[in-house]
Short mmCIF file of C-alpha atoms in Angstrom, two decimals:
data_model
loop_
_atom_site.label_atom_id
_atom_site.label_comp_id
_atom_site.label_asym_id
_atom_site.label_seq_id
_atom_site.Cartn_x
_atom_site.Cartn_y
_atom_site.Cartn_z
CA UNK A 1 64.24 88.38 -89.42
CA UNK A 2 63.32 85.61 -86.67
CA UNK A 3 67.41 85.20 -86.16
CA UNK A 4 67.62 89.08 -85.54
CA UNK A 5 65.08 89.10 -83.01
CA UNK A 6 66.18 86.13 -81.49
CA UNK A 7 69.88 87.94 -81.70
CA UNK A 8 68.90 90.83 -80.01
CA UNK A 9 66.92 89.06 -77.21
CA UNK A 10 70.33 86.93 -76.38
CA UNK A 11 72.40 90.23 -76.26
CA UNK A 12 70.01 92.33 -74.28
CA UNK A 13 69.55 89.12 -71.46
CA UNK A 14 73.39 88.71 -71.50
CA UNK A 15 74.18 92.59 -70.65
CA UNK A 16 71.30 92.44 -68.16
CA UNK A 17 73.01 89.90 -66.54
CA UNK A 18 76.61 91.27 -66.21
CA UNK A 19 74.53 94.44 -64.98
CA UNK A 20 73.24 92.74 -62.36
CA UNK A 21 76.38 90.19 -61.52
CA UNK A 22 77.81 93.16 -59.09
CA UNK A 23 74.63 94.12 -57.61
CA UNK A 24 74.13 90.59 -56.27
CA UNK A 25 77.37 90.47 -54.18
CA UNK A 26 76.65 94.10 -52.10
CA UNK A 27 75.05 93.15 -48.97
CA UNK A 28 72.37 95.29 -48.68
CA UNK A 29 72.29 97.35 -45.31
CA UNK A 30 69.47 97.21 -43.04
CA UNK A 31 66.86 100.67 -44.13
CA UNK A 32 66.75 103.10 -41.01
CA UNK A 33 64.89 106.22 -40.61
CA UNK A 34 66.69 109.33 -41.22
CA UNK A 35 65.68 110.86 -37.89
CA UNK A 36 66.57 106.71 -36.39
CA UNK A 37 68.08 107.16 -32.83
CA UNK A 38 71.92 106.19 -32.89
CA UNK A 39 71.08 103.25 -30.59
CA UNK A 40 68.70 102.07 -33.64
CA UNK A 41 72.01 101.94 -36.36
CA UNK A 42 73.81 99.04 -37.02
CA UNK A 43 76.31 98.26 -34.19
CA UNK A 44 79.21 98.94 -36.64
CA UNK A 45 79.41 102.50 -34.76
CA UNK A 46 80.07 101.39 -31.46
CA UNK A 47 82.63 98.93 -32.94
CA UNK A 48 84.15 102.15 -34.40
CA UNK A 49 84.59 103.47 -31.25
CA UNK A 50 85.72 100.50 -29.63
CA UNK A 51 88.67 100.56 -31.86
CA UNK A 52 89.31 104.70 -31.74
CA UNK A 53 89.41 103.44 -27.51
CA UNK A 54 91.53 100.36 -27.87
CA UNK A 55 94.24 102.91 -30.53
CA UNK A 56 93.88 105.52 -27.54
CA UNK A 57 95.28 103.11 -25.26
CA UNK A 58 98.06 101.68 -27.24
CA UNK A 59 99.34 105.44 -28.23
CA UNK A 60 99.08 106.48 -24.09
CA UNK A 61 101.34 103.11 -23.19
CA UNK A 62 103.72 103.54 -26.46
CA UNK A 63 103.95 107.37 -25.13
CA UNK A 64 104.71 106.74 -21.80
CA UNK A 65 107.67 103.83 -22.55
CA UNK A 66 109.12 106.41 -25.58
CA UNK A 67 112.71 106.53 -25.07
CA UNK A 68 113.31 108.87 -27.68
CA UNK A 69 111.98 109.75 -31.42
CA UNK A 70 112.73 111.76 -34.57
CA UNK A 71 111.11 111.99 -38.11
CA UNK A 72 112.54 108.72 -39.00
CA UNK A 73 113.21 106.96 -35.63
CA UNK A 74 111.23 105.88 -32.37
CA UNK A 75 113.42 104.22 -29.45
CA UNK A 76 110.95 102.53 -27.20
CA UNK A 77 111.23 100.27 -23.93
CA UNK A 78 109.58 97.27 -24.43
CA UNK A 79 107.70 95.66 -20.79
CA UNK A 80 107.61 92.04 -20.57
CA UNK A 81 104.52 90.97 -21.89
CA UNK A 82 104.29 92.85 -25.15
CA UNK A 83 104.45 91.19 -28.13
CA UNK A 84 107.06 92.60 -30.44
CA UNK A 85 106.21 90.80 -33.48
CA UNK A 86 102.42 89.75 -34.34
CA UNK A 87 101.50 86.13 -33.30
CA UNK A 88 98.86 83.52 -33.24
CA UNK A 89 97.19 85.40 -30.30
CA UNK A 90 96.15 88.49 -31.92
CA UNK A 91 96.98 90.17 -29.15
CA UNK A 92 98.82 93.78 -30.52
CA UNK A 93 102.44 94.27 -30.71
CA UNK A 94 104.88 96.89 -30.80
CA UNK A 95 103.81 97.87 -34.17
CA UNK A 96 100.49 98.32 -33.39
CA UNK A 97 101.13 100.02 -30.40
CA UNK A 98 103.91 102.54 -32.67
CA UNK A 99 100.98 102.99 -35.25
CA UNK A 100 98.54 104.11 -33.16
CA UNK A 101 100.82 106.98 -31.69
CA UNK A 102 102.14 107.68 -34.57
CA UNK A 103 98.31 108.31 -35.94
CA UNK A 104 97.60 110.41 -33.36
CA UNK A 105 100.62 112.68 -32.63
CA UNK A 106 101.74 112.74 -36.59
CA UNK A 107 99.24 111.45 -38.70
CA UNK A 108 101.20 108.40 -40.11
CA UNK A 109 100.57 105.30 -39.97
CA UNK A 110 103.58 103.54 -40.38
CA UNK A 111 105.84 102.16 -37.72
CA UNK A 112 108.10 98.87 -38.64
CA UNK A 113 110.26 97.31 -35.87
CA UNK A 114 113.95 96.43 -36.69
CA UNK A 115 114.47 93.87 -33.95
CA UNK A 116 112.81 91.16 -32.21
CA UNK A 117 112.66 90.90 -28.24
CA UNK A 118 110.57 87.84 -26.96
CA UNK A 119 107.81 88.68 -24.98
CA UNK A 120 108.64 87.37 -21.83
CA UNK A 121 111.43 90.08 -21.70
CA UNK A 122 111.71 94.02 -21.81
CA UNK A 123 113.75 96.45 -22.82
CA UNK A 124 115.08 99.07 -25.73
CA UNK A 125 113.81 98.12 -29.44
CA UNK A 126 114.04 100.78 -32.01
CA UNK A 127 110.66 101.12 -34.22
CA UNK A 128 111.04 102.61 -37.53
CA UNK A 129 109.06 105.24 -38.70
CA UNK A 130 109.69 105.66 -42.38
CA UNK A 131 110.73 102.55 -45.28
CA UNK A 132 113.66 104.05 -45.65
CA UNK A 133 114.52 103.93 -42.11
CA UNK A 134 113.18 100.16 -41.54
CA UNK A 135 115.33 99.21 -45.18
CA UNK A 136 118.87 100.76 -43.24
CA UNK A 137 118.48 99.29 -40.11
CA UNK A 138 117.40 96.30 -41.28
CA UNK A 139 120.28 96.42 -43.36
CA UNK A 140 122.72 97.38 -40.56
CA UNK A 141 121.67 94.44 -38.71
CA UNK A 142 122.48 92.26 -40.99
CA UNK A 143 126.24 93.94 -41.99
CA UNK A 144 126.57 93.50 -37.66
CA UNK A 145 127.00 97.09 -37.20
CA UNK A 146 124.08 97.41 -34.47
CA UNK A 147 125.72 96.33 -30.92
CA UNK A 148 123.11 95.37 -28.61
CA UNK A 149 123.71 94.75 -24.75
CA UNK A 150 121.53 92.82 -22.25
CA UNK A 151 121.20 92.37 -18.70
CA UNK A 152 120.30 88.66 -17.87
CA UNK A 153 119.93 86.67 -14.61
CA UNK A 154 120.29 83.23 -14.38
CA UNK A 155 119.53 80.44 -12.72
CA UNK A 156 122.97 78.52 -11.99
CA UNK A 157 123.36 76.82 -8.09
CA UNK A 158 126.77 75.55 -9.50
CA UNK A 159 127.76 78.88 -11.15
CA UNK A 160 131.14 79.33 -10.60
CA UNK A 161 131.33 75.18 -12.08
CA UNK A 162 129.01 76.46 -15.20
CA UNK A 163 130.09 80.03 -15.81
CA UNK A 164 134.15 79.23 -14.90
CA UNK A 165 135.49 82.22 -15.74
CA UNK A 166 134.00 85.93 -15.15
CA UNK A 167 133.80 86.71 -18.73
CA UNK A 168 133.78 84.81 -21.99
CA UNK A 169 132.31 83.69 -25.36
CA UNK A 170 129.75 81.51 -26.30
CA UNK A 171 129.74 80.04 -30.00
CA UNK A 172 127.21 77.76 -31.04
CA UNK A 173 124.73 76.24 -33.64
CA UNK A 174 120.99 76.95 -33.43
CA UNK A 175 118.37 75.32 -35.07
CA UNK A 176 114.77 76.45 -35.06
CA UNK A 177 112.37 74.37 -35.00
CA UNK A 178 110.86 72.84 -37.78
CA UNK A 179 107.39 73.26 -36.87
CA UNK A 180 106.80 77.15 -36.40
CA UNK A 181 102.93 77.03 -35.63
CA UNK A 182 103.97 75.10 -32.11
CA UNK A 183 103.05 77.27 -28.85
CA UNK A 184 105.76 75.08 -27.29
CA UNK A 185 108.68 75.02 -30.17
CA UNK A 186 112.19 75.48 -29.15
CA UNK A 187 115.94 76.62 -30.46
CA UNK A 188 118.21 73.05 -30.69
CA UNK A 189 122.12 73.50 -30.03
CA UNK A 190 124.80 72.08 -30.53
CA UNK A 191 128.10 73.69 -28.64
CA UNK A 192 130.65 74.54 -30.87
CA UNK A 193 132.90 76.74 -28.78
CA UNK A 194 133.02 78.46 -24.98
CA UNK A 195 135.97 80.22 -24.60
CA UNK A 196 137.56 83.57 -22.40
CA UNK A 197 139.08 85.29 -25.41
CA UNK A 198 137.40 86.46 -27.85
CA UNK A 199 137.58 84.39 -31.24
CA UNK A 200 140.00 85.34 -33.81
CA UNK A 201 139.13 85.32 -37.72
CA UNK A 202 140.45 82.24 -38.40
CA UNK A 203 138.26 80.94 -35.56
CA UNK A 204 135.26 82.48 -37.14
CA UNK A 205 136.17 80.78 -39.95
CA UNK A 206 136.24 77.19 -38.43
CA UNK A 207 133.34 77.93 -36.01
CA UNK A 208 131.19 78.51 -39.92
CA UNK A 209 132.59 75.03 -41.45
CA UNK A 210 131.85 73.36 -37.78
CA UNK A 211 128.42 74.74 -37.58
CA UNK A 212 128.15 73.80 -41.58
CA UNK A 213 128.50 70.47 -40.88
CA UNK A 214 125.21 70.35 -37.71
CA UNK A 215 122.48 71.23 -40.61
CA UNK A 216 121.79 72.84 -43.53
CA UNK A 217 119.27 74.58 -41.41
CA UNK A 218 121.86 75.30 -38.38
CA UNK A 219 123.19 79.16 -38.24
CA UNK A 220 125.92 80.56 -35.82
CA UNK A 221 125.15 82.07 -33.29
CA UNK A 222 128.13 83.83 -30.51
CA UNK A 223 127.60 85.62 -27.46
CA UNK A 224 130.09 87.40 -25.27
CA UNK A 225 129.07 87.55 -21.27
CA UNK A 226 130.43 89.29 -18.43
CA UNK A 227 129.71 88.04 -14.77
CA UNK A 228 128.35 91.20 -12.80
CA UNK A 229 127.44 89.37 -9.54
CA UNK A 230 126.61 85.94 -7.81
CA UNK A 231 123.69 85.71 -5.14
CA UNK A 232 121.33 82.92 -4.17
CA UNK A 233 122.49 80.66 -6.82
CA UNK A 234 121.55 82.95 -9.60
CA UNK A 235 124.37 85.23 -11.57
CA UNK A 236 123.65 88.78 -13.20
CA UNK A 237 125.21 88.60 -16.64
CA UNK A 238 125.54 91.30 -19.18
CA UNK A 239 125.65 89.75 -22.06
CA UNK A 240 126.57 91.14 -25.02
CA UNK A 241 125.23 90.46 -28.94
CA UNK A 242 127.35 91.95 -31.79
CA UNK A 243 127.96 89.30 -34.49
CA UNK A 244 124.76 87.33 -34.89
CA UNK A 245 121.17 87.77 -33.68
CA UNK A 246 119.28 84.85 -33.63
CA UNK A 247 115.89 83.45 -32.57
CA UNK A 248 115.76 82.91 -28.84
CA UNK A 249 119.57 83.44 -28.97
CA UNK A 250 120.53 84.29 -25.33
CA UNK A 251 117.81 81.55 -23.89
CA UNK A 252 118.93 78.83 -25.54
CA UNK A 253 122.78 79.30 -25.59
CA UNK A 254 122.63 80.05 -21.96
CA UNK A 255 120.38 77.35 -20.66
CA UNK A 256 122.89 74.74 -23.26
CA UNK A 257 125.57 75.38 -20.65
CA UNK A 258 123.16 75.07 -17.74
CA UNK A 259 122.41 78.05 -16.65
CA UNK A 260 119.16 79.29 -18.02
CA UNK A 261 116.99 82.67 -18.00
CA UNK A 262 115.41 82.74 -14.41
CA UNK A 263 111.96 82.74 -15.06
CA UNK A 264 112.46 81.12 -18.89
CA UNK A 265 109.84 78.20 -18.53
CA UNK A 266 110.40 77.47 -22.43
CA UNK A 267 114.14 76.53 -21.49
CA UNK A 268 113.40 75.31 -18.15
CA UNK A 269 114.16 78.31 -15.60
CA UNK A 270 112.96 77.83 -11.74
CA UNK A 271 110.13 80.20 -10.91
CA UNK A 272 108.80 80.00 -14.39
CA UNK A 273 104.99 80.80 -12.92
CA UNK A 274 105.93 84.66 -12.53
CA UNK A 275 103.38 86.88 -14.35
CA UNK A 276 102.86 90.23 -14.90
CA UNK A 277 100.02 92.16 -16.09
CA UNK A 278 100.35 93.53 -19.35
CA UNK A 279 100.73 97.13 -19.42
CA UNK A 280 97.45 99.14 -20.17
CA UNK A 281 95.81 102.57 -19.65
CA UNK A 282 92.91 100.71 -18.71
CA UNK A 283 92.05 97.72 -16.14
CA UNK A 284 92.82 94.79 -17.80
CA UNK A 285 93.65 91.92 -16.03
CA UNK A 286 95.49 89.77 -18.29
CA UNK A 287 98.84 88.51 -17.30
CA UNK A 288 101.82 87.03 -19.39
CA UNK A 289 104.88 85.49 -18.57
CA UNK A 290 108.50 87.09 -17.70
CA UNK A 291 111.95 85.91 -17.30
CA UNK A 292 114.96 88.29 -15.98
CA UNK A 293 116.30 88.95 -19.53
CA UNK A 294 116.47 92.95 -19.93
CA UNK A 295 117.25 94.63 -22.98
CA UNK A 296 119.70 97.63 -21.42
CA UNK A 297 121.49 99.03 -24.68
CA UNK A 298 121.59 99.53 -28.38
CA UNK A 299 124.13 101.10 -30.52
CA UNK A 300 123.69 101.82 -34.20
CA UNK A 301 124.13 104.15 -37.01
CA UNK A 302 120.97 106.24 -37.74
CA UNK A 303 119.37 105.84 -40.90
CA UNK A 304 120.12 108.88 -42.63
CA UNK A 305 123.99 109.90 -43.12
CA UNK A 306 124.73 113.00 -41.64
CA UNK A 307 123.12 112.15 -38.08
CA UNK A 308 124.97 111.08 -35.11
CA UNK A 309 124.85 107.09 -33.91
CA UNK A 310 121.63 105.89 -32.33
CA UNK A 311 122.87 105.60 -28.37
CA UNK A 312 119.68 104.05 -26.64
CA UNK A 313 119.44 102.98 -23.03
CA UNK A 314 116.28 101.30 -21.52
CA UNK A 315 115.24 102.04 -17.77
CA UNK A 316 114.66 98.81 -15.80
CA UNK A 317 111.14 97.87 -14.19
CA UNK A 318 111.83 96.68 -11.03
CA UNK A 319 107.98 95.43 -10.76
CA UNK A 320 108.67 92.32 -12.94
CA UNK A 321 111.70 91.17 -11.06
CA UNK A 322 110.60 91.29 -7.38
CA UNK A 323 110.50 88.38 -6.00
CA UNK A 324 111.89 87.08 -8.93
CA UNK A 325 115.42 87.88 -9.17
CA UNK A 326 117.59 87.98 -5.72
CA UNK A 327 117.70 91.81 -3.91
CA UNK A 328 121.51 92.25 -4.61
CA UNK A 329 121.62 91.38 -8.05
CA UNK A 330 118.48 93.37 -8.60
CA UNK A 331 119.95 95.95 -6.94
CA UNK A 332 123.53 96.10 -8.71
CA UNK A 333 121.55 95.53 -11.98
CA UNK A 334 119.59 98.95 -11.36
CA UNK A 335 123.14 100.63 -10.38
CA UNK A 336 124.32 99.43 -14.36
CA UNK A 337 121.49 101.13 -15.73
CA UNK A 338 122.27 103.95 -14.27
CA UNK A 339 126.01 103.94 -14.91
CA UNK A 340 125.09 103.48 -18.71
CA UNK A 341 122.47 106.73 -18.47
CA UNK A 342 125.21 108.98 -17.04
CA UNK A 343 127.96 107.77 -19.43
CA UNK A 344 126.17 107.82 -22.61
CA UNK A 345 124.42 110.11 -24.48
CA UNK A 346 120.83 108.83 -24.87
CA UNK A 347 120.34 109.23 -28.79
CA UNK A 348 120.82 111.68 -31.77
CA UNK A 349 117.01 111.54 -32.00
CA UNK A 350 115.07 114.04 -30.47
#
């Protein structure tokens, strides 16, 4: 009898306890009065609507730098200064910015960009607006069937010794850096190839084995340029990405041959102070960093089948590169952008 009892007092202390296991980790919430003034709540209210004002912001900027958008796509012009992918900072990036439009003109939430653009520069990324959509782009990026076209001053007094011919091809191998948490990491190179024609197969072929032989961490990376103009000791490029996409491509490759991003002061551009205030709806007074590197163009197949090819073209600011960039190139750089506008049709999406 004395081994029931003492049986029965174990079990009924041991389910007590498991009862009251979950209990012990809610945080219990401070008691108000039903009829409490809202200034007398917990302050988690005005943090609410700190955040519905800080998503009202990002959705006005993301609406007024939409290039173009359907159910499954969202072209958008990137300013200098916007983070594209999320960081250390915490400060938001496109996606963010994509999610909180998308919240408030759709009621979705999700928005995945397909391409990086560094934050010091601007111009046309396209957002994704369904999985499906991020999986095929992502996928056409990878196959090299998404063409994307830059506009890119640099800073070259010896241009015509540096860039020798108007047009050509840059091959290299990049290595990122090993340590990825460093504010001031970099791309290595090592030149492989700068050429005027563009590189046959079996050139491909030997650029892989050459760049092969760097690192095991070393990828190709090839560029084709075009010289647009020559003023000051800086050159407008367009530069032109088709084959590879890598991190801080255009930077490093261009600054290897001496002739880096004007502006660039992670590869060692002149005027590399030049802020700009990060766009906002509000008065913020932040400022970031921008170099003359412009996103102008991007060409890809849309997502789903039966739709035309994604034709994008990005308006230029010329806030950021006043003062910057010299009047004639900024000038002739404005009269590309507009060339590409009238000669293209913007996008299938609508």
């Amino acid at each position: 009898m004395a081994r029931g009892v003492r049986a029965l007092v174990l079990w009924r202390l041991t389910t007590s306890a498991r009862a009251l296991r979950p209990a012990m980790l809610v945080r219990r919430a401070p008691r108000t009065s039903p009829a409490a003034p809202l200034a007398a709540m917990p302050p988690n209210g005005r943090r609410r609507h700190r955040t519905d004002d800080r998503d009202a912001d990002l959705a006005t900027v993301f609406a007024r730098h939409l290039l173009a958008h359907d159910n499954h796509v969202l072209a958008f012009n990137k300013p200098a200064g916007v983070l594209s992918q999320p960081d250390r900072t915490g400060d938001p990036s496109v996606n963010e910015y994509a999610v909180a439009w998308l919240e408030r003109e759709r009621g979705t939430k999700f928005a995945a960009a397909v391409q990086r653009l560094d934050r010091p520069c601007s111009g046309a990324m396209l957002v994704a607006a369904s999985s499906k959509a991020a999986r095929r782009l992502s996928d056409c990026l990878a196959a090299g069937r998404v063409a994307k076209t830059y506009l890119v001053v640099v800073d070259a007094p010896h241009t015509d010794a540096v860039l020798r011919d108007d047009r050509g091809w840059l091959v290299d191998a990049l290595t990122p850096a090993a340590d990825a948490a460093t504010a001031a990491r970099r791309t290595a190179r090592v030149a492989v190839s700068h050429t005027r024609d563009a590189p046959t197969e079996a050139d491909w072929r030997r650029f892989e084995a050459a760049v092969a032989r760097v690192s095991p961490r070393a990828r190709l990376a090839a560029l084709e340029y075009a010289v647009l103009g020559r003023e000051g000791g800086q050159a407008l490029l367009e530069v032109s990405l088709r084959r590879t996409g890598r991190r801080h491509q255009i930077r490093a490759q261009l600054a290897g041959i001496g002739a880096p991003v004007v502006g660039d002061d992670k590869y060692r551009g002149r005027l590399a102070s030049r802020t700009v205030r990060r766009p906002s709806s509000s008065s913020g007074t932040t400022t970031a960093g921008v170099c003359a590197l412009h996103a102008l163009a991007i060409d890809a197949p849309h997502p789903i089948a039966d739709r035309p090819p994604l034709r994008i073209v990005a308006p230029l600011s010329s806030a950021p590169w006043d003062g910057l960039v010299a009047p004639g190139l900024l000038r002739t750089a404005h009269d590309v952008v507009a060339t590409r506008h009238r000669d293209t049709v913007v996008s299938s999406c609508r």
